[in-house]
Structures are given as structure tokens and as C-alpha cells.
Amino acid sequence: KNEVEQSPQNLTAQEGEFITINCSYSVGISALHWLQQHPGGGIVSLFMLSSGKKKHGRLIATINIQEKHSSLHITASHPRDSAVYICAVRSYGGSQGNLIFGKGTKLSVKP
Amino acid sequence: NAGVTQTPKFQVLKTGQSMTLQCAQDMNHEYMSWYRQDPGMGLRLIHYSVGAGITDQGEVPNGYNVSRSTTEDFPLRLLSAAPSQTSVYFCASSPYRGSLYEQYFGPGTRLTVT
């Protein structure tokens, strides 16, 4: 069983729609990261959070430590949001605090 | 401030050849790491370093060597390339391995082994 599961795997939306991407994890964590990978391949960090909620522009990330679940929301989606969104957790214990990655959610926003 | 740079961007190797993927950062970050990204799988950690002179293995270290002689540079060496090493390789850095530091990724190197 993967330690980090993302859903959905693929998501197609119309421009302007509200989008939610989910991430569930099975290990104890000290932090959770949301990353964005554009079609060109580069990866950028969107959020890093250990509790609560963070907002940056049209992006909102939330985490529920007790339920081991995080969501990434995009409001008023735009075609330029089309990318792969990756959840990664920094765990305690055996992996020595290195990041464990989900497989990503591929988002396509149609005009 | 160039961030994290990687060279080359693309490389084709024949089975058995060796090569070095270069990674450098100019942010004085202590922690650097190498990942590989394969279709249908999440990024997987190959090797990492928590400072100059200190390296350790990640999840998939076999067939790869690293060294960290300076804070800035963290090259990844393929000793004898195999088709299973065909992948996209990303180098990343952060100020420290601690939990609340953002990771900065290089642009990636797409490697094909024939």
C-alpha cells in the first residue's frame, strides 16, 4: 500500500470551476507539501503546511492531521492551472524525515 | 540567483556507459537530494546529503553514486548505465532537512539508456 495516496488521478475541468485535489497518507508526518509540475517538467513548491490552512492567490491548501488528509483547492480555475499536482509528506521514523511523494493528479482546465 | 541548476537537460547513453549528472545550487542550502521520476510512480529518492562531506542512500540507490565535496555541488554518477535507469532525474535542495523548509527543484535531466 502506498504511504501517500492522491485522488483523483486525472481531472478535467471547465474554466472557472472550483477544483479539489485530495491527499491521504498513512504515516506520522511533520509536514506536508503541495507541488506543481508543469507540462515542461519543472517542479515548484506551492505550499508547505503542518496544520490548518494556507492561501496563496486562488490556491488554498488545508490539512487535517487527525484524519491524515489534505486538500488542495483551486478557485476560478484557468487553463494555465493545467499541470500535475503532487502531494508529498515529510515523515518521522524510518525514512529519516525525507519526503515521500504521491503519484500526482493531472489537471486539465479547458477554456 | 540561479537557484538549482542541472546539466545536461537531455542525455542518451548506451548500456554499460557511465556518466555524471551535474547539480548545483547557489542558495547555500545544506540539504540536497536526487530523485527519479518514472511514469505512474511518484518521485523516488536516490541519494541525499545533509551537508558537505555527508551523503546517504535513499529508496533506490543501486547503480548510482554521489559525492558532496562542496555545499554548492551534488553530482550523481551512473556507474554502468542500464535501460532500467531510463528516467527523468531531479535534483532538489532546501536550507535544511527539517520539516518546515521548502524544497527547490532543478529543471530535470531526461535520460534514455538504449
mmCIF file of N, CA, C and O in Angstrom, chain B residues 2-104:
data_model
loop_
_atom_site.group_PDB
_atom_site.id
_atom_site.type_symbol
_atom_site.label_atom_id
_atom_site.label_comp_id
_atom_site.label_asym_id
_atom_site.label_seq_id
_atom_site.Cartn_x
_atom_site.Cartn_y
_atom_site.Cartn_z
ATOM 1 N N ALA B 2 20.586 31.862 -9.391
ATOM 2 C CA ALA B 2 20.106 30.905 -10.382
ATOM 3 C C ALA B 2 19.247 29.813 -9.762
ATOM 4 O O ALA B 2 18.564 29.106 -10.476
ATOM 5 N N GLY B 3 19.283 29.635 -8.438
ATOM 6 C CA GLY B 3 18.517 28.554 -7.814
ATOM 7 C C GLY B 3 19.252 27.238 -7.961
ATOM 8 O O GLY B 3 20.445 27.141 -7.713
ATOM 9 N N VAL B 4 18.516 26.210 -8.411
ATOM 10 C CA VAL B 4 19.089 24.882 -8.616
ATOM 11 C C VAL B 4 19.249 24.659 -10.113
ATOM 12 O O VAL B 4 18.268 24.780 -10.860
ATOM 13 N N THR B 5 20.464 24.369 -10.550
ATOM 14 C CA THR B 5 20.709 24.125 -11.963
ATOM 15 C C THR B 5 21.131 22.674 -12.166
ATOM 16 O O THR B 5 21.797 22.077 -11.298
ATOM 17 N N GLN B 6 20.750 22.121 -13.306
ATOM 18 C CA GLN B 6 21.098 20.748 -13.653
ATOM 19 C C GLN B 6 21.592 20.722 -15.089
ATOM 20 O O GLN B 6 21.034 21.401 -15.958
ATOM 21 N N THR B 7 22.618 19.921 -15.322
ATOM 22 C CA THR B 7 23.075 19.677 -16.683
ATOM 23 C C THR B 7 23.448 18.209 -16.814
ATOM 24 O O THR B 7 23.915 17.583 -15.844
ATOM 25 N N PRO B 8 23.224 17.609 -17.996
ATOM 26 C CA PRO B 8 22.553 18.194 -19.159
ATOM 27 C C PRO B 8 21.034 18.144 -19.002
ATOM 28 O O PRO B 8 20.542 17.578 -18.040
ATOM 29 N N LYS B 9 20.295 18.693 -19.932
ATOM 30 C CA LYS B 9 18.830 18.595 -19.919
ATOM 31 C C LYS B 9 18.372 17.257 -20.516
ATOM 32 O O LYS B 9 17.372 16.695 -20.101
ATOM 33 N N PHE B 10 19.083 16.802 -21.513
ATOM 34 C CA PHE B 10 18.775 15.534 -22.168
ATOM 35 C C PHE B 10 20.071 14.748 -22.356
ATOM 36 O O PHE B 10 21.120 15.347 -22.579
ATOM 37 N N GLN B 11 19.969 13.424 -22.268
ATOM 38 C CA GLN B 11 21.138 12.586 -22.497
ATOM 39 C C GLN B 11 20.687 11.215 -22.965
ATOM 40 O O GLN B 11 19.721 10.661 -22.423
ATOM 41 N N VAL B 12 21.391 10.690 -23.969
ATOM 42 C CA VAL B 12 21.164 9.311 -24.404
ATOM 43 C C VAL B 12 22.456 8.542 -24.182
ATOM 44 O O VAL B 12 23.536 8.990 -24.592
ATOM 45 N N LEU B 13 22.349 7.417 -23.515
ATOM 46 C CA LEU B 13 23.506 6.576 -23.231
ATOM 47 C C LEU B 13 23.274 5.179 -23.779
ATOM 48 O O LEU B 13 22.121 4.729 -23.889
ATOM 49 N N LYS B 14 24.373 4.504 -24.051
ATOM 50 C CA LYS B 14 24.273 3.085 -24.383
ATOM 51 C C LYS B 14 24.465 2.282 -23.095
ATOM 52 O O LYS B 14 25.176 2.709 -22.172
ATOM 53 N N THR B 15 23.879 1.096 -23.057
ATOM 54 C CA THR B 15 24.040 0.217 -21.900
ATOM 55 C C THR B 15 25.520 0.008 -21.603
ATOM 56 O O THR B 15 26.310 -0.262 -22.509
ATOM 57 N N GLY B 16 25.858 0.181 -20.327
ATOM 58 C CA GLY B 16 27.237 -0.019 -19.904
ATOM 59 C C GLY B 16 28.054 1.258 -19.816
ATOM 60 O O GLY B 16 29.102 1.284 -19.153
ATOM 61 N N GLN B 17 27.610 2.328 -20.461
ATOM 62 C CA GLN B 17 28.344 3.590 -20.374
ATOM 63 C C GLN B 17 28.146 4.206 -18.997
ATOM 64 O O GLN B 17 27.171 3.936 -18.301
ATOM 65 N N SER B 18 29.079 5.069 -18.633
ATOM 66 C CA SER B 18 28.954 5.801 -17.380
ATOM 67 C C SER B 18 28.816 7.281 -17.685
ATOM 68 O O SER B 18 29.207 7.745 -18.765
ATOM 69 N N MET B 19 28.231 8.004 -16.758
ATOM 70 C CA MET B 19 28.144 9.453 -16.918
ATOM 71 C C MET B 19 27.810 10.093 -15.574
ATOM 72 O O MET B 19 27.418 9.404 -14.626
ATOM 73 N N THR B 20 27.978 11.407 -15.540
ATOM 74 C CA THR B 20 27.673 12.176 -14.336
ATOM 75 C C THR B 20 26.627 13.228 -14.653
ATOM 76 O O THR B 20 26.792 13.999 -15.600
ATOM 77 N N LEU B 21 25.565 13.249 -13.865
ATOM 78 C CA LEU B 21 24.573 14.321 -13.928
ATOM 79 C C LEU B 21 24.998 15.391 -12.922
ATOM 80 O O LEU B 21 25.228 15.085 -11.756
ATOM 81 N N GLN B 22 25.064 16.615 -13.416
ATOM 82 C CA GLN B 22 25.529 17.695 -12.557
ATOM 83 C C GLN B 22 24.352 18.422 -11.899
ATOM 84 O O GLN B 22 23.295 18.593 -12.501
ATOM 85 N N CYS B 23 24.560 18.823 -10.658
ATOM 86 C CA CYS B 23 23.574 19.621 -9.925
ATOM 87 C C CYS B 23 24.326 20.652 -9.098
ATOM 88 O O CYS B 23 25.290 20.302 -8.405
ATOM 89 N N ALA B 24 23.856 21.889 -9.157
ATOM 90 C CA ALA B 24 24.467 22.946 -8.360
ATOM 91 C C ALA B 24 23.383 23.891 -7.851
ATOM 92 O O ALA B 24 22.376 24.099 -8.520
ATOM 93 N N GLN B 25 23.613 24.430 -6.655
ATOM 94 C CA GLN B 25 22.690 25.437 -6.114
ATOM 95 C C GLN B 25 23.513 26.581 -5.520
ATOM 96 O O GLN B 25 24.607 26.368 -5.006
ATOM 97 N N ASP B 26 22.949 27.787 -5.615
ATOM 98 C CA ASP B 26 23.671 28.978 -5.141
ATOM 99 C C ASP B 26 22.954 29.636 -3.971
ATOM 100 O O ASP B 26 23.069 30.843 -3.767
ATOM 101 N N MET B 27 22.191 28.842 -3.217
ATOM 102 C CA MET B 27 21.412 29.387 -2.098
ATOM 103 C C MET B 27 21.998 29.000 -0.749
ATOM 104 O O MET B 27 21.383 29.242 0.292
ATOM 105 N N ASN B 28 23.182 28.403 -0.760
ATOM 106 C CA ASN B 28 23.853 27.971 0.468
ATOM 107 C C ASN B 28 23.010 26.971 1.261
ATOM 108 O O ASN B 28 23.031 26.977 2.499
ATOM 109 N N HIS B 29 22.286 26.117 0.530
ATOM 110 C CA HIS B 29 21.447 25.133 1.204
ATOM 111 C C HIS B 29 22.276 23.957 1.704
ATOM 112 O O HIS B 29 23.161 23.472 1.006
ATOM 113 N N GLU B 30 21.946 23.481 2.893
ATOM 114 C CA GLU B 30 22.650 22.334 3.456
ATOM 115 C C GLU B 30 22.187 21.024 2.833
ATOM 116 O O GLU B 30 22.957 20.121 2.590
ATOM 117 N N TYR B 31 20.886 20.902 2.607
ATOM 118 C CA TYR B 31 20.299 19.633 2.189
ATOM 119 C C TYR B 31 20.128 19.602 0.675
ATOM 120 O O TYR B 31 19.558 20.525 0.091
ATOM 121 N N MET B 32 20.663 18.542 0.052
ATOM 122 C CA MET B 32 20.463 18.324 -1.375
ATOM 123 C C MET B 32 20.092 16.868 -1.607
ATOM 124 O O MET B 32 20.488 15.984 -0.839
ATOM 125 N N SER B 33 19.331 16.638 -2.680
ATOM 126 C CA SER B 33 18.829 15.288 -2.928
ATOM 127 C C SER B 33 18.662 15.058 -4.418
ATOM 128 O O SER B 33 18.535 16.008 -5.191
ATOM 129 N N TRP B 34 18.686 13.791 -4.780
ATOM 130 C CA TRP B 34 18.418 13.363 -6.147
ATOM 131 C C TRP B 34 17.198 12.447 -6.146
ATOM 132 O O TRP B 34 17.104 11.515 -5.328
ATOM 133 N N TYR B 35 16.284 12.713 -7.101
ATOM 134 C CA TYR B 35 15.090 11.883 -7.273
ATOM 135 C C TYR B 35 15.030 11.395 -8.714
ATOM 136 O O TYR B 35 15.549 12.057 -9.623
ATOM 137 N N ARG B 36 14.352 10.287 -8.906
ATOM 138 C CA ARG B 36 13.996 9.884 -10.245
ATOM 139 C C ARG B 36 12.475 9.823 -10.356
ATOM 140 O O ARG B 36 11.772 9.527 -9.363
ATOM 141 N N GLN B 37 11.984 10.167 -11.540
ATOM 142 C CA GLN B 37 10.548 10.189 -11.784
ATOM 143 C C GLN B 37 10.238 9.289 -12.974
ATOM 144 O O GLN B 37 10.719 9.525 -14.075
ATOM 145 N N ASP B 38 9.439 8.271 -12.719
ATOM 146 C CA ASP B 38 9.053 7.315 -13.744
ATOM 147 C C ASP B 38 7.547 7.350 -13.921
ATOM 148 O O ASP B 38 6.805 7.647 -12.969
ATOM 149 N N PRO B 39 7.063 7.040 -15.128
ATOM 150 C CA PRO B 39 5.612 7.080 -15.409
ATOM 151 C C PRO B 39 4.834 6.223 -14.413
ATOM 152 O O PRO B 39 5.210 5.080 -14.132
ATOM 153 N N GLY B 40 3.754 6.783 -13.879
ATOM 154 C CA GLY B 40 2.891 6.027 -12.980
ATOM 155 C C GLY B 40 3.421 5.884 -11.570
ATOM 156 O O GLY B 40 2.807 5.218 -10.735
ATOM 157 N N MET B 41 4.563 6.504 -11.295
ATOM 158 C CA MET B 41 5.130 6.402 -9.959
ATOM 159 C C MET B 41 5.428 7.798 -9.425
ATOM 160 O O MET B 41 5.673 8.727 -10.188
ATOM 161 N N GLY B 42 5.424 7.915 -8.120
ATOM 162 C CA GLY B 42 5.840 9.176 -7.522
ATOM 163 C C GLY B 42 7.348 9.329 -7.606
ATOM 164 O O GLY B 42 8.080 8.394 -7.897
ATOM 165 N N LEU B 43 7.801 10.529 -7.343
ATOM 166 C CA LEU B 43 9.244 10.764 -7.259
ATOM 167 C C LEU B 43 9.841 9.849 -6.193
ATOM 168 O O LEU B 43 9.287 9.685 -5.110
ATOM 169 N N ARG B 44 10.996 9.259 -6.530
ATOM 170 C CA ARG B 44 11.649 8.365 -5.566
ATOM 171 C C ARG B 44 13.060 8.869 -5.282
ATOM 172 O O ARG B 44 13.798 9.240 -6.197
ATOM 173 N N LEU B 45 13.418 8.827 -4.018
ATOM 174 C CA LEU B 45 14.691 9.370 -3.567
ATOM 175 C C LEU B 45 15.819 8.388 -3.871
ATOM 176 O O LEU B 45 15.762 7.220 -3.501
ATOM 177 N N ILE B 46 16.873 8.896 -4.528
ATOM 178 C CA ILE B 46 18.020 8.054 -4.866
ATOM 179 C C ILE B 46 19.099 8.188 -3.791
ATOM 180 O O ILE B 46 19.504 7.210 -3.154
ATOM 181 N N HIS B 47 19.609 9.382 -3.618
ATOM 182 C CA HIS B 47 20.601 9.701 -2.599
ATOM 183 C C HIS B 47 20.329 11.101 -2.075
ATOM 184 O O HIS B 47 19.713 11.907 -2.770
ATOM 185 N N TYR B 48 20.833 11.374 -0.889
ATOM 186 C CA TYR B 48 20.710 12.710 -0.357
ATOM 187 C C TYR B 48 21.945 13.067 0.449
ATOM 188 O O TYR B 48 22.767 12.198 0.790
ATOM 189 N N SER B 49 22.054 14.364 0.741
ATOM 190 C CA SER B 49 23.192 14.859 1.513
ATOM 191 C C SER B 49 22.710 15.946 2.463
ATOM 192 O O SER B 49 21.945 16.826 2.055
ATOM 193 N N VAL B 50 23.162 15.887 3.707
ATOM 194 C CA VAL B 50 22.763 16.906 4.689
ATOM 195 C C VAL B 50 23.861 17.938 4.897
ATOM 196 O O VAL B 50 23.733 18.813 5.751
ATOM 197 N N GLY B 51 24.910 17.856 4.110
ATOM 198 C CA GLY B 51 25.973 18.848 4.183
ATOM 199 C C GLY B 51 27.202 18.344 3.461
ATOM 200 O O GLY B 51 27.292 17.155 3.107
ATOM 201 N N ALA B 52 28.168 19.227 3.241
ATOM 202 C CA ALA B 52 29.403 18.854 2.541
ATOM 203 C C ALA B 52 30.065 17.687 3.268
ATOM 204 O O ALA B 52 30.200 17.699 4.501
ATOM 205 N N GLY B 53 30.435 16.679 2.504
ATOM 206 C CA GLY B 53 31.106 15.511 3.051
ATOM 207 C C GLY B 53 30.203 14.442 3.620
ATOM 208 O O GLY B 53 30.667 13.384 4.046
ATOM 209 N N ILE B 54 28.880 14.680 3.594
ATOM 210 C CA ILE B 54 27.929 13.732 4.187
ATOM 211 C C ILE B 54 26.885 13.340 3.146
ATOM 212 O O ILE B 54 26.163 14.201 2.632
ATOM 213 N N THR B 55 26.841 12.055 2.819
ATOM 214 C CA THR B 55 25.819 11.564 1.896
ATOM 215 C C THR B 55 25.197 10.296 2.460
ATOM 216 O O THR B 55 25.796 9.617 3.296
ATOM 217 N N ASP B 56 24.017 9.975 1.972
ATOM 218 C CA ASP B 56 23.352 8.752 2.420
ATOM 219 C C ASP B 56 22.417 8.269 1.329
ATOM 220 O O ASP B 56 22.047 9.025 0.417
ATOM 221 N N GLN B 57 22.064 6.987 1.436
ATOM 222 C CA GLN B 57 21.215 6.372 0.432
ATOM 223 C C GLN B 57 19.748 6.660 0.688
ATOM 224 O O GLN B 57 19.309 6.761 1.825
ATOM 225 N N GLY B 58 19.010 6.759 -0.405
ATOM 226 C CA GLY B 58 17.573 6.893 -0.323
ATOM 227 C C GLY B 58 16.900 5.572 -0.618
ATOM 228 O O GLY B 58 17.423 4.505 -0.293
ATOM 229 N N GLU B 59 15.763 5.637 -1.270
ATOM 230 C CA GLU B 59 14.927 4.465 -1.531
ATOM 231 C C GLU B 59 15.484 3.583 -2.652
ATOM 232 O O GLU B 59 15.383 2.356 -2.594
ATOM 233 N N VAL B 60 16.086 4.200 -3.677
ATOM 234 C CA VAL B 60 16.521 3.443 -4.859
ATOM 235 C C VAL B 60 17.965 3.777 -5.223
ATOM 236 O O VAL B 60 18.247 4.329 -6.290
ATOM 237 N N PRO B 61 18.953 3.438 -4.391
ATOM 238 C CA PRO B 61 20.328 3.891 -4.622
ATOM 239 C C PRO B 61 21.152 3.030 -5.574
ATOM 240 O O PRO B 61 22.219 3.469 -6.040
ATOM 241 N N ASN B 62 20.709 1.803 -5.864
ATOM 242 C CA ASN B 62 21.556 0.873 -6.616
ATOM 243 C C ASN B 62 21.860 1.380 -8.012
ATOM 244 O O ASN B 62 20.973 1.772 -8.759
ATOM 245 N N GLY B 63 23.149 1.334 -8.368
ATOM 246 C CA GLY B 63 23.594 1.773 -9.690
ATOM 247 C C GLY B 63 23.994 3.232 -9.753
ATOM 248 O O GLY B 63 24.392 3.710 -10.812
ATOM 249 N N TYR B 64 23.893 3.921 -8.618
ATOM 250 C CA TYR B 64 24.208 5.357 -8.557
ATOM 251 C C TYR B 64 25.200 5.649 -7.433
ATOM 252 O O TYR B 64 25.131 5.025 -6.381
ATOM 253 N N ASN B 65 26.074 6.618 -7.694
ATOM 254 C CA ASN B 65 26.991 7.111 -6.668
ATOM 255 C C ASN B 65 26.855 8.611 -6.557
ATOM 256 O O ASN B 65 26.585 9.290 -7.552
ATOM 257 N N VAL B 66 27.099 9.153 -5.376
ATOM 258 C CA VAL B 66 27.106 10.599 -5.193
ATOM 259 C C VAL B 66 28.294 10.990 -4.334
ATOM 260 O O VAL B 66 28.879 10.166 -3.640
ATOM 261 N N SER B 67 28.626 12.262 -4.394
ATOM 262 C CA SER B 67 29.612 12.837 -3.501
ATOM 263 C C SER B 67 29.203 14.281 -3.251
ATOM 264 O O SER B 67 28.462 14.868 -4.030
ATOM 265 N N ARG B 68 29.677 14.854 -2.160
ATOM 266 C CA ARG B 68 29.350 16.248 -1.838
ATOM 267 C C ARG B 68 30.617 16.880 -1.261
ATOM 268 O O ARG B 68 30.815 16.961 -0.070
ATOM 269 N N SER B 69 31.464 17.356 -2.172
ATOM 270 C CA SER B 69 32.722 17.955 -1.727
ATOM 271 C C SER B 69 32.541 19.422 -1.376
ATOM 272 O O SER B 69 33.343 19.982 -0.610
ATOM 273 N N THR B 70 31.520 20.074 -1.911
ATOM 274 C CA THR B 70 31.228 21.464 -1.575
ATOM 275 C C THR B 70 29.750 21.603 -1.236
ATOM 276 O O THR B 70 28.944 20.736 -1.594
ATOM 277 N N THR B 71 29.370 22.695 -0.595
ATOM 278 C CA THR B 71 27.957 22.942 -0.308
ATOM 279 C C THR B 71 27.161 23.090 -1.599
ATOM 280 O O THR B 71 26.004 22.691 -1.681
ATOM 281 N N GLU B 72 27.788 23.663 -2.639
ATOM 282 C CA GLU B 72 27.064 24.022 -3.856
ATOM 283 C C GLU B 72 26.759 22.846 -4.775
ATOM 284 O O GLU B 72 25.748 22.851 -5.465
ATOM 285 N N ASP B 73 27.650 21.862 -4.851
ATOM 286 C CA ASP B 73 27.558 20.848 -5.899
ATOM 287 C C ASP B 73 27.214 19.461 -5.355
ATOM 288 O O ASP B 73 27.737 19.042 -4.320
ATOM 289 N N PHE B 74 26.384 18.749 -6.124
ATOM 290 C CA PHE B 74 25.967 17.411 -5.703
ATOM 291 C C PHE B 74 25.780 16.557 -6.957
ATOM 292 O O PHE B 74 24.664 16.316 -7.415
ATOM 293 N N PRO B 75 26.882 16.066 -7.544
ATOM 294 C CA PRO B 75 26.764 15.283 -8.780
ATOM 295 C C PRO B 75 26.284 13.861 -8.526
ATOM 296 O O PRO B 75 26.575 13.257 -7.493
ATOM 297 N N LEU B 76 25.569 13.345 -9.501
ATOM 298 C CA LEU B 76 25.057 11.963 -9.457
ATOM 299 C C LEU B 76 25.746 11.176 -10.570
ATOM 300 O O LEU B 76 25.673 11.549 -11.739
ATOM 301 N N ARG B 77 26.408 10.094 -10.188
ATOM 302 C CA ARG B 77 27.142 9.283 -11.162
ATOM 303 C C ARG B 77 26.423 7.972 -11.432
ATOM 304 O O ARG B 77 26.066 7.251 -10.487
ATOM 305 N N LEU B 78 26.244 7.694 -12.717
ATOM 306 C CA LEU B 78 25.763 6.373 -13.125
ATOM 307 C C LEU B 78 26.992 5.550 -13.494
ATOM 308 O O LEU B 78 27.754 5.915 -14.383
ATOM 309 N N LEU B 79 27.179 4.446 -12.823
ATOM 310 C CA LEU B 79 28.418 3.691 -12.941
ATOM 311 C C LEU B 79 28.464 2.865 -14.222
ATOM 312 O O LEU B 79 29.471 2.820 -14.918
ATOM 313 N N SER B 80 27.371 2.200 -14.546
ATOM 314 C CA SER B 80 27.262 1.362 -15.740
ATOM 315 C C SER B 80 25.790 1.369 -16.120
ATOM 316 O O SER B 80 24.991 0.625 -15.560
ATOM 317 N N ALA B 81 25.440 2.268 -17.051
ATOM 318 C CA ALA B 81 24.031 2.531 -17.324
ATOM 319 C C ALA B 81 23.287 1.279 -17.792
ATOM 320 O O ALA B 81 23.825 0.457 -18.553
ATOM 321 N N ALA B 82 22.034 1.185 -17.333
ATOM 322 C CA ALA B 82 21.155 0.093 -17.713
ATOM 323 C C ALA B 82 19.834 0.683 -18.196
ATOM 324 O O ALA B 82 19.442 1.774 -17.761
ATOM 325 N N PRO B 83 19.116 -0.020 -19.085
ATOM 326 C CA PRO B 83 17.829 0.504 -19.559
ATOM 327 C C PRO B 83 16.861 0.845 -18.429
ATOM 328 O O PRO B 83 16.045 1.762 -18.567
ATOM 329 N N SER B 84 16.956 0.149 -17.296
ATOM 330 C CA SER B 84 16.068 0.440 -16.160
ATOM 331 C C SER B 84 16.340 1.815 -15.545
ATOM 332 O O SER B 84 15.549 2.300 -14.732
ATOM 333 N N GLN B 85 17.440 2.427 -15.922
ATOM 334 C CA GLN B 85 17.758 3.766 -15.421
ATOM 335 C C GLN B 85 17.225 4.866 -16.336
ATOM 336 O O GLN B 85 17.441 6.055 -16.065
ATOM 337 N N THR B 86 16.546 4.491 -17.405
ATOM 338 C CA THR B 86 15.848 5.473 -18.221
ATOM 339 C C THR B 86 14.787 6.143 -17.370
ATOM 340 O O THR B 86 13.900 5.472 -16.823
ATOM 341 N N SER B 87 14.887 7.457 -17.229
ATOM 342 C CA SER B 87 14.021 8.168 -16.298
ATOM 343 C C SER B 87 14.255 9.667 -16.442
ATOM 344 O O SER B 87 15.117 10.107 -17.202
ATOM 345 N N VAL B 88 13.475 10.439 -15.696
ATOM 346 C CA VAL B 88 13.752 11.858 -15.539
ATOM 347 C C VAL B 88 14.306 12.054 -14.134
ATOM 348 O O VAL B 88 13.711 11.598 -13.153
ATOM 349 N N TYR B 89 15.435 12.729 -14.057
ATOM 350 C CA TYR B 89 16.130 12.903 -12.785
ATOM 351 C C TYR B 89 16.026 14.355 -12.332
ATOM 352 O O TYR B 89 16.277 15.281 -13.099
ATOM 353 N N PHE B 90 15.639 14.521 -11.078
ATOM 354 C CA PHE B 90 15.531 15.851 -10.486
ATOM 355 C C PHE B 90 16.464 15.969 -9.293
ATOM 356 O O PHE B 90 16.531 15.081 -8.444
ATOM 357 N N CYS B 91 17.148 17.075 -9.249
ATOM 358 C CA CYS B 91 17.923 17.450 -8.080
ATOM 359 C C CYS B 91 17.125 18.489 -7.304
ATOM 360 O O CYS B 91 16.405 19.299 -7.899
ATOM 361 N N ALA B 92 17.203 18.452 -5.989
ATOM 362 C CA ALA B 92 16.472 19.417 -5.164
ATOM 363 C C ALA B 92 17.344 19.852 -3.995
ATOM 364 O O ALA B 92 18.270 19.131 -3.597
ATOM 365 N N SER B 93 17.045 21.010 -3.443
ATOM 366 C CA SER B 93 17.764 21.473 -2.266
ATOM 367 C C SER B 93 16.809 22.181 -1.318
ATOM 368 O O SER B 93 15.734 22.638 -1.723
ATOM 369 N N SER B 94 17.184 22.236 -0.067
ATOM 370 C CA SER B 94 16.444 23.029 0.917
ATOM 371 C C SER B 94 17.433 23.470 1.987
ATOM 372 O O SER B 94 18.512 22.891 2.128
ATOM 373 N N PRO B 95 17.061 24.521 2.740
ATOM 374 C CA PRO B 95 18.016 25.039 3.730
ATOM 375 C C PRO B 95 18.473 23.967 4.711
ATOM 376 O O PRO B 95 19.599 23.981 5.156
ATOM 377 N N TYR B 96 17.571 23.073 5.028
ATOM 378 C CA TYR B 96 17.883 22.014 5.969
ATOM 379 C C TYR B 96 16.877 20.914 5.733
ATOM 380 O O TYR B 96 15.845 21.122 5.116
ATOM 381 N N ARG B 97 17.141 19.720 6.229
ATOM 382 C CA ARG B 97 16.206 18.607 6.048
ATOM 383 C C ARG B 97 14.998 18.738 6.966
ATOM 384 O O ARG B 97 14.037 18.024 6.826
ATOM 385 N N GLY B 98 15.024 19.703 7.853
ATOM 386 C CA GLY B 98 13.948 19.881 8.804
ATOM 387 C C GLY B 98 12.606 20.072 8.150
ATOM 388 O O GLY B 98 12.492 20.418 6.986
ATOM 389 N N SER B 99 11.567 19.901 8.930
ATOM 390 C CA SER B 99 10.238 19.703 8.365
ATOM 391 C C SER B 99 9.648 20.938 7.706
ATOM 392 O O SER B 99 8.826 20.819 6.815
ATOM 393 N N LEU B 100 10.051 22.117 8.105
ATOM 394 C CA LEU B 100 9.306 23.290 7.659
ATOM 395 C C LEU B 100 10.044 24.091 6.606
ATOM 396 O O LEU B 100 9.856 25.292 6.499
ATOM 397 N N TYR B 101 10.880 23.440 5.820
ATOM 398 C CA TYR B 101 11.617 24.147 4.793
ATOM 399 C C TYR B 101 11.158 23.717 3.408
ATOM 400 O O TYR B 101 11.007 22.544 3.112
ATOM 401 N N GLU B 102 10.973 24.727 2.558
ATOM 402 C CA GLU B 102 10.545 24.495 1.188
ATOM 403 C C GLU B 102 11.654 23.816 0.404
ATOM 404 O O GLU B 102 12.835 24.070 0.626
ATOM 405 N N GLN B 103 11.245 22.947 -0.510
ATOM 406 C CA GLN B 103 12.202 22.312 -1.413
ATOM 407 C C GLN B 103 12.257 23.077 -2.727
ATOM 408 O O GLN B 103 11.239 23.497 -3.258
ATOM 409 N N TYR B 104 13.456 23.245 -3.251
ATOM 410 C CA TYR B 104 13.666 23.887 -4.540
ATOM 411 C C TYR B 104 14.184 22.828 -5.513
ATOM 412 O O TYR B 104 15.178 22.165 -5.224
#
